[in-house]
C-alpha cells in the first residue's frame, strides 16, 4: 500500500535537501546544517521512500531486471526524536538504548564512480511519477528518459538519493577503542542472534553511525514496523548470543573474513572493515551485563517556525506536530474524496485506514476566506462524514497555537484510536 497510489498524492513533498560531508562520511539534513552555519560538503536532493520496509536499500530479488552485485553507499544518521531510554556500559563499552527512535538511512547510490550521476550522487528518478533508470544507464538513455518524462510529467530527470526513516528501538554500542570494532561487534551479534533466537525470516539490521565527535558506533535496529521484539530478546539472551557468535566465528578457517563467517551481501559496504578476529575481540569487549547509569529523557524536535510564513508551511507544521507527539503520520496529502452527487473534496491530509480527513483551512486563503466557499466546504465535509469519514478541521495558524493544537490532537487521537482498538 504505497502512498503514491493515493489520488492527489504529491511526491515533491518527499524530496528533501541534504548535505553529504564526504570527509566524515556523514549526511546532514539541511535544517540541522543551517543552525550551525554552512555545512561543508556536497548538497543533494533525496527522495523519501515510504512504506517499503527498506527493500530498495539493499535486497536483490529475482524480479529485478539486472541482478548485479552493486554496492551502495548507505549512510545512517540519528534523527533527534526518540522517546527516551537509558545509557550505561556493557562489558567495557558504552551503550545507549533509545525507545521509538528515528534512524535515517540515506542511499547515495552505487559506490562505483562509473555512474552517470553529475555529482556522483543518486539515482535518475522522475519525481513526478516515480519511474527510474539505472544510475549506470548511458547518458543517451538518461537524456531520452528525461525528455519523455518532461513531456508527460512536466519535469525531467532529477538525480536523487533515496532515504528511509526507520522508526525503531535502537541499541547503540560504542565508541570502541578502535572504530572498526563497532561494525564487527554488531555483525557478530547478528550472527549470534540467528543461531540463538528463533528469528524466522525476521532479522535485526545493523549499521554504523558517525557521532558528532567523529567516533563510530554500532547500531542494531528492528526493521519490522512496530517492532518484532527481537531487541528485548537480544538483551535478555545477551550472554548466549555472544557465546554462539564466538563459536561460529572461531569455527571458520579463513584468514580474516569470508561468506561462511562475517560477510554477507547486505553488509558489503563494510567488507573492508569486517574481520572475524576483530569481531571476536569486539565480542570480548561487550561481554558482560548491561549496567545502566542514567536515563535518557525523551527528545522532541523544537520547531522554530516563523508564524507569519505562508500556508506552504502548514504541511511542515502539521507533520512536525504529529512527530512531536508520536502520532502516526497521515498516509496521503491533498487527498481527493469523491462525494455523492458526483462532486469531490480535497482534504489536506488523510489517514485512509482510520478514515480520517484533516482540513487545514487557510492553506489557500483566498479560497477558504470567502463565505460562499465556507458554505460549500461545510456541505462537502458533511457529505464526507455521511460516507463514514471522520473530519478534523483546523486553521493553519491554530497549528502553531499550543492550546489549539493540543485540542486538535485530542480529537484526532479519538478517531485514530477507535480504529486501533478493533
Ligand atoms: Zn514521470
Ligand atoms: Zn570465514
Coordinates of C-alpha atoms and ligand atoms in Angstrom, one line a residue:
X1 CA 0.0 0.0 0.0
X2 CA 2.1 2.9 -1.3
X3 CA 1.3 6.5 -0.6
X4 CA 1.9 7.2 -4.2
X5 CA -1.3 5.3 -5.2
X6 CA -3.4 7.7 -3.3
X7 CA -5.2 10.2 -5.6
X8 CA -3.8 13.7 -5.4
X9 CA -0.5 12.4 -3.9
X10 CA 2.3 14.9 -4.4
X11 CA 5.7 13.2 -4.5
X12 CA 7.5 16.5 -4.3
X13 CA 6.7 16.6 -0.6
X14 CA 9.0 13.6 -0.2
X15 CA 12.1 15.4 -1.6
X16 CA 14.5 16.9 0.9
X17 CA 17.8 18.7 0.6
X18 CA 20.7 17.2 2.5
X19 CA 24.5 17.7 2.6
X20 CA 27.0 14.9 2.3
X21 CA 30.1 15.5 4.4
X22 CA 32.4 13.2 2.4
X23 CA 35.4 13.6 4.7
X24 CA 33.5 12.3 7.7
X25 CA 31.0 10.0 5.9
X26 CA 28.1 11.9 7.4
X27 CA 24.9 13.1 6.0
X28 CA 23.3 16.2 7.4
X29 CA 19.7 17.3 6.7
X30 CA 19.7 20.9 5.6
X31 CA 17.6 22.2 8.5
X32 CA 20.2 20.8 11.0
X33 CA 23.1 22.2 9.0
X34 CA 21.6 25.7 8.8
X35 CA 21.6 26.0 12.6
X36 CA 25.3 25.7 12.9
X37 CA 26.1 27.9 9.8
X38 CA 27.1 26.5 6.5
X39 CA 27.8 22.7 6.3
X40 CA 30.8 21.7 4.4
X41 CA 30.1 19.0 1.8
X42 CA 28.1 18.2 -1.3
X43 CA 24.4 19.3 -1.2
X44 CA 22.0 16.9 -2.8
X45 CA 18.3 16.1 -3.0
X46 CA 16.9 12.9 -1.6
X47 CA 13.6 11.2 -2.1
X48 CA 12.0 9.6 0.9
X49 CA 10.9 6.0 0.4
X50 CA 7.6 5.3 2.1
X51 CA 6.0 2.0 3.2
X52 CA 8.7 -0.1 1.6
X53 CA 10.4 -1.8 4.5
X54 CA 13.8 -0.9 3.2
X55 CA 13.7 -3.3 0.3
X56 CA 15.3 -1.0 -2.3
X57 CA 18.2 -0.2 0.0
X58 CA 19.9 -3.4 -0.4
X59 CA 17.8 -6.5 -1.2
X60 CA 18.1 -8.1 -4.5
X61 CA 15.3 -10.2 -5.9
X62 CA 14.6 -12.3 -9.0
X63 CA 12.1 -9.7 -10.2
X64 CA 14.9 -7.3 -10.8
X65 CA 15.9 -6.8 -14.4
X66 CA 19.6 -6.7 -13.7
X67 CA 20.8 -8.9 -10.9
X68 CA 24.1 -7.4 -10.5
X69 CA 26.1 -7.1 -7.3
X70 CA 26.1 -3.4 -6.7
X71 CA 27.5 -2.0 -3.5
X72 CA 25.6 1.1 -2.3
X73 CA 26.8 3.8 -0.2
X74 CA 24.3 4.0 2.6
X75 CA 24.9 6.4 5.4
X76 CA 22.9 6.3 8.6
X77 CA 22.1 9.3 10.8
X78 CA 20.2 9.6 14.0
X79 CA 17.3 12.0 13.8
X80 CA 16.7 13.9 17.1
X81 CA 13.3 12.4 18.0
X82 CA 13.0 9.5 20.4
X83 CA 11.0 8.5 23.5
X84 CA 13.9 8.3 25.8
X85 CA 15.8 5.3 27.1
X86 CA 18.9 4.6 29.1
X87 CA 22.7 4.7 28.8
X88 CA 25.5 2.9 30.5
X89 CA 28.0 0.3 29.9
X90 CA 28.0 -3.3 28.7
X91 CA 31.3 -5.1 29.2
X92 CA 33.8 -2.2 28.7
X93 CA 31.8 -0.5 26.0
X94 CA 29.3 2.4 26.4
X95 CA 25.8 1.6 25.3
X96 CA 22.6 3.6 24.7
X97 CA 19.2 2.2 24.2
X98 CA 16.6 4.5 22.7
X99 CA 12.9 3.8 22.5
X100 CA 11.0 4.7 19.3
X101 CA 13.9 6.5 17.8
X102 CA 14.3 7.6 14.2
X103 CA 17.2 6.3 12.1
X104 CA 17.6 7.9 8.7
X105 CA 19.2 5.7 6.1
X106 CA 20.4 7.6 3.0
X107 CA 21.3 5.6 -0.1
X108 CA 23.6 7.9 -2.0
X109 CA 23.8 5.5 -4.9
X110 CA 26.3 2.9 -6.1
X111 CA 29.8 3.1 -4.6
X112 CA 31.2 2.8 -8.1
X113 CA 32.2 6.0 -9.7
X114 CA 31.1 4.8 -13.1
X115 CA 27.6 6.1 -12.9
X116 CA 26.2 8.9 -14.9
X117 CA 25.4 11.0 -11.8
X118 CA 26.5 14.6 -12.3
X119 CA 27.8 14.9 -8.7
X120 CA 28.4 11.2 -8.2
X121 CA 25.2 11.1 -6.0
X122 CA 21.9 9.4 -6.6
X123 CA 19.6 7.7 -9.0
X124 CA 17.9 9.2 -12.0
X125 CA 14.3 9.4 -11.0
X126 CA 11.2 11.2 -12.3
X127 CA 10.0 12.7 -9.0
X128 CA 6.5 13.2 -10.5
X129 CA 5.6 9.6 -11.5
X130 CA 8.3 7.7 -9.7
X131 CA 9.8 5.9 -12.7
X132 CA 13.5 5.5 -12.6
X133 CA 16.5 4.3 -14.6
X134 CA 19.7 2.6 -13.5
X135 CA 22.4 5.1 -12.5
X136 CA 24.6 3.1 -14.8
X137 CA 22.3 3.8 -17.8
X138 CA 24.1 5.6 -20.7
X139 CA 23.9 9.4 -20.9
X140 CA 21.8 8.9 -24.1
X141 CA 19.3 6.7 -22.3
X142 CA 19.0 9.1 -19.4
X143 CA 18.6 12.0 -21.8
X144 CA 15.8 10.0 -23.5
X145 CA 14.2 9.2 -20.2
X146 CA 14.4 12.8 -19.1
X147 CA 12.8 14.1 -22.4
X148 CA 10.0 11.6 -22.2
X149 CA 9.0 12.5 -18.7
X150 CA 9.4 16.2 -19.3
X151 CA 6.7 15.8 -22.0
X152 CA 4.3 13.7 -20.0
X153 CA 5.1 14.6 -16.4
X154 CA 6.2 18.2 -16.9
X155 CA 9.6 17.6 -15.3
X156 CA 12.8 15.9 -16.4
X157 CA 15.1 13.7 -14.6
X158 CA 16.2 14.5 -11.1
X159 CA 19.3 12.8 -9.6
X160 CA 18.2 12.0 -6.1
X161 CA 19.5 9.9 -3.3
X162 CA 16.9 7.6 -1.6
X163 CA 16.2 7.7 2.1
X164 CA 14.1 5.9 4.5
X165 CA 13.4 7.0 8.1
X166 CA 13.2 3.9 10.2
X167 CA 11.3 4.1 13.4
X168 CA 12.6 1.6 15.9
X169 CA 14.1 0.8 19.2
X170 CA 17.8 1.3 18.8
X171 CA 20.7 -0.3 20.6
X172 CA 23.9 1.8 20.1
X173 CA 27.3 0.3 21.0
X174 CA 30.4 2.3 21.2
X175 CA 32.6 4.1 20.7
X176 CA 35.1 1.2 21.0
X177 CA 38.8 1.7 21.4
X178 CA 39.2 1.1 17.6
X179 CA 36.4 2.5 15.4
X180 CA 36.4 -0.7 13.2
X181 CA 35.3 -2.7 16.2
X182 CA 31.8 -1.1 16.0
X183 CA 30.7 -2.8 12.8
X184 CA 32.5 -6.0 13.8
X185 CA 30.6 -6.1 17.1
X186 CA 27.1 -5.6 15.6
X187 CA 27.7 -8.1 12.7
X188 CA 28.9 -10.7 15.2
X189 CA 25.8 -10.1 17.3
X190 CA 23.7 -10.6 14.2
X191 CA 25.4 -13.9 13.7
X192 CA 24.8 -15.0 17.3
X193 CA 21.2 -13.9 17.2
X194 CA 20.4 -16.0 14.2
X195 CA 21.8 -19.0 16.0
X196 CA 20.2 -18.5 19.4
X197 CA 16.9 -16.8 18.8
X198 CA 14.0 -18.2 16.7
X199 CA 14.1 -15.3 14.3
X200 CA 12.3 -16.9 11.4
X201 CA 12.8 -14.6 8.4
X202 CA 12.9 -11.6 10.7
X203 CA 16.2 -10.1 11.4
X204 CA 17.8 -7.2 13.2
X205 CA 19.6 -4.8 10.9
X206 CA 23.0 -3.4 11.7
X207 CA 24.6 -0.2 10.7
X208 CA 27.3 2.2 12.0
X209 CA 26.8 5.8 12.8
X210 CA 29.3 8.6 12.9
X211 CA 28.8 10.6 16.1
X212 CA 29.4 14.4 16.2
X213 CA 32.8 13.7 17.7
X214 CA 33.6 11.6 14.6
X215 CA 33.7 8.4 16.5
X216 CA 31.9 5.4 15.1
X217 CA 29.2 3.5 17.0
X218 CA 27.4 0.3 16.0
X219 CA 23.7 0.3 15.8
X220 CA 21.2 -2.6 16.0
X221 CA 17.7 -1.8 14.9
X222 CA 14.5 -3.6 14.1
X223 CA 13.2 -3.0 10.5
X224 CA 9.8 -4.5 11.3
X225 CA 7.2 -1.7 11.5
X226 CA 6.0 -1.8 15.1
X227 CA 9.0 -4.0 16.1
X228 CA 9.4 -7.8 16.1
X229 CA 10.5 -7.9 19.8
X230 CA 14.0 -9.1 18.8
X231 CA 15.9 -6.3 20.5
X232 CA 14.5 -7.0 24.0
X233 CA 15.1 -10.7 23.4
X234 CA 18.7 -10.0 22.4
X235 CA 19.3 -8.1 25.7
X236 CA 17.7 -11.0 27.6
X237 CA 19.9 -13.6 26.0
X238 CA 23.0 -11.4 25.6
X239 CA 25.5 -14.0 27.0
X240 CA 24.2 -16.9 24.9
X241 CA 24.2 -14.8 21.8
X242 CA 27.8 -13.7 22.4
X243 CA 28.8 -17.3 23.0
X244 CA 27.1 -18.6 19.8
X245 CA 28.7 -15.8 17.8
X246 CA 32.1 -16.8 19.3
X247 CA 31.7 -20.4 18.3
X248 CA 30.6 -19.5 14.8
X249 CA 33.5 -17.1 14.2
X250 CA 36.1 -19.4 15.7
X251 CA 34.9 -22.3 13.6
X252 CA 35.8 -20.7 10.3
X253 CA 39.2 -21.3 8.9
X254 CA 39.5 -18.3 6.7
X255 CA 42.3 -15.8 7.2
X256 CA 40.2 -12.8 8.0
X257 CA 36.7 -12.8 6.5
X258 CA 34.6 -14.8 4.2
X259 CA 31.0 -15.6 3.3
X260 CA 30.9 -18.5 5.8
X261 CA 31.6 -16.2 8.7
X262 CA 31.3 -12.4 8.8
X263 CA 30.5 -11.4 5.3
X264 CA 27.1 -11.3 3.7
X265 CA 25.5 -9.5 0.8
X266 CA 23.8 -6.9 3.0
X267 CA 27.0 -5.8 4.8
X268 CA 29.2 -5.4 1.7
X269 CA 29.6 -1.7 2.4
X270 CA 31.6 -2.8 5.4
X271 CA 33.5 -5.7 3.9
X272 CA 36.8 -3.7 4.1
X273 CA 36.4 -3.4 7.9
X274 CA 35.0 -6.8 8.7
X275 CA 37.3 -9.4 10.1
X276 CA 36.4 -12.4 12.2
X277 CA 39.4 -11.9 14.6
X278 CA 38.4 -8.2 15.2
X279 CA 34.8 -9.5 15.6
X280 CA 35.9 -12.0 18.3
X281 CA 37.8 -9.2 20.1
X282 CA 34.8 -6.9 19.9
X283 CA 32.6 -9.7 21.4
X284 CA 35.0 -9.8 24.4
X285 CA 34.6 -6.0 24.8
X286 CA 30.8 -6.2 25.0
X287 CA 30.7 -9.4 27.1
X288 CA 29.1 -8.6 30.4
X289 CA 25.8 -7.4 31.8
X290 CA 24.0 -4.2 30.9
X291 CA 24.7 -1.6 33.6
X292 CA 22.5 1.4 33.1
X293 CA 24.0 4.5 34.7
X294 CA 21.4 7.1 33.6
X295 CA 18.1 7.6 31.9
X296 CA 17.9 9.4 28.6
X297 CA 14.9 11.8 28.7
X298 CA 12.6 11.8 25.6
X299 CA 13.7 14.2 22.9
X300 CA 11.3 16.0 20.6
X301 CA 12.2 18.4 17.9
X302 CA 11.6 22.0 18.9
X303 CA 10.1 23.7 15.8
X304 CA 11.1 27.3 15.4
X305 CA 8.9 28.2 12.5
X306 CA 8.1 31.7 11.5
X307 CA 4.4 32.1 12.4
X308 CA 3.8 34.6 9.6
X309 CA 5.3 32.2 7.0
X310 CA 3.0 31.3 4.1
X311 CA 0.5 28.5 4.0
X312 CA 3.0 26.2 2.4
X313 CA 4.4 25.8 5.9
X314 CA 1.2 24.2 7.2
X315 CA 2.2 20.7 6.0
X316 CA 5.6 21.0 7.7
X317 CA 3.9 22.2 10.9
X318 CA 1.3 19.5 10.9
X319 CA 4.0 16.8 10.2
X320 CA 6.2 18.2 13.0
X321 CA 3.2 18.3 15.4
X322 CA 2.4 14.7 14.7
X323 CA 6.0 13.6 15.1
X324 CA 6.5 15.6 18.3
X325 CA 3.5 13.9 19.9
X326 CA 4.4 10.5 18.4
X327 CA 1.2 10.3 16.3
X328 CA 1.2 8.1 13.2
X329 CA 1.8 10.1 10.1
X330 CA -1.0 10.7 7.6
X331 CA -0.7 8.5 4.6
X332 CA -1.8 11.0 2.0
X333 CA -1.7 14.7 1.4
X334 CA -4.0 16.6 -0.9
X335 CA -6.3 13.5 -0.8
X336 CA -9.3 13.6 -3.1
X337 CA -12.6 12.1 -1.8
X338 CA -15.5 11.5 -4.2
X339 CA -18.8 12.7 -2.8
X340 CA -22.4 11.9 -3.6
X341 CA -23.8 13.9 -6.5
X342 CA -20.5 13.5 -8.5
X343 CA -18.6 16.2 -6.7
X344 CA -15.4 15.8 -4.7
X345 CA -13.5 17.5 -2.0
X346 CA -9.7 17.6 -1.3
X347 CA -8.6 17.0 2.2
X348 CA -5.2 18.4 3.1
X349 CA -4.3 15.2 4.9
X350 CA -5.9 11.8 5.1
X351 CA -5.4 8.8 7.4
X352 CA -7.0 6.4 4.9
X353 CA -7.1 3.3 7.1
X354 CA -8.7 5.1 10.0
X355 CA -10.8 7.0 7.6
X356 CA -9.9 10.4 9.0
X357 CA -9.7 13.6 6.8
X358 CA -7.9 16.7 8.0
X359 CA -8.7 20.1 6.6
X360 CA -6.3 22.9 7.3
X361 CA -8.2 26.0 6.3
X362 CA -6.0 28.8 5.2
X363 CA -3.8 26.6 3.2
X364 CA -5.1 28.6 0.3
X365 CA -6.5 31.7 2.0
X366 CA -8.4 33.4 -0.8
X367 CA -10.5 30.3 -1.4
X368 CA -11.2 29.4 2.2
X369 CA -11.7 33.0 3.4
X370 CA -14.7 33.6 1.2
X371 CA -18.1 32.9 2.8
X372 CA -19.6 31.2 -0.3
X373 CA -16.6 28.8 -0.2
X374 CA -17.0 28.2 3.5
X375 CA -20.6 27.2 3.0
X376 CA -19.6 24.8 0.2
X377 CA -16.8 23.4 2.4
X378 CA -19.3 22.7 5.1
X379 CA -21.6 20.8 2.8
X380 CA -18.8 18.8 1.3
X381 CA -17.5 17.8 4.7
X382 CA -20.9 16.8 5.8
X383 CA -21.1 14.5 2.8
X384 CA -17.7 13.1 3.6
X385 CA -18.9 12.4 7.2
X386 CA -22.0 10.7 5.8
X387 CA -19.7 8.4 3.9
X388 CA -18.1 7.3 7.1
X389 CA -15.1 9.7 7.2
X390 CA -14.2 11.4 10.4
X391 CA -13.4 15.1 9.8
X392 CA -10.9 17.2 11.7
X393 CA -10.7 20.9 10.9
X394 CA -8.2 23.5 11.9
X395 CA -6.8 26.8 10.7
X396 CA -3.2 26.9 9.6
X397 CA -2.4 29.4 12.4
X398 CA -4.0 27.1 15.0
X399 CA -1.3 24.5 14.3
X400 CA 1.2 26.9 15.9
X401 CA -1.1 27.6 18.8
X402 CA -0.1 25.1 21.6
X403 CA -3.6 25.1 23.1
X404 CA -5.5 24.8 19.9
X405 CA -3.0 22.2 18.5
X406 CA -3.5 20.1 21.6
X407 CA -7.2 20.2 21.2
X408 CA -6.8 19.2 17.5
X409 CA -4.6 16.2 18.6
X410 CA -7.1 15.2 21.2
X411 CA -9.8 15.0 18.6
X412 CA -7.6 13.2 16.1
X413 CA -6.5 10.7 18.7
X414 CA -10.1 9.7 19.4
X415 CA -10.6 8.8 15.7
X416 CA -7.2 7.1 15.3
X417 CA -7.6 5.1 18.5
X418 CA -11.1 4.0 17.6
X419 CA -9.6 2.0 14.7
X420 CA -6.6 0.7 16.6
X421 CA -8.9 -0.7 19.2
X422 CA -10.8 -3.0 16.9
Ligands
LIG1 ZN1 7.4 10.8 -15.0
LIG2 ZN1 35.4 -17.0 7.3

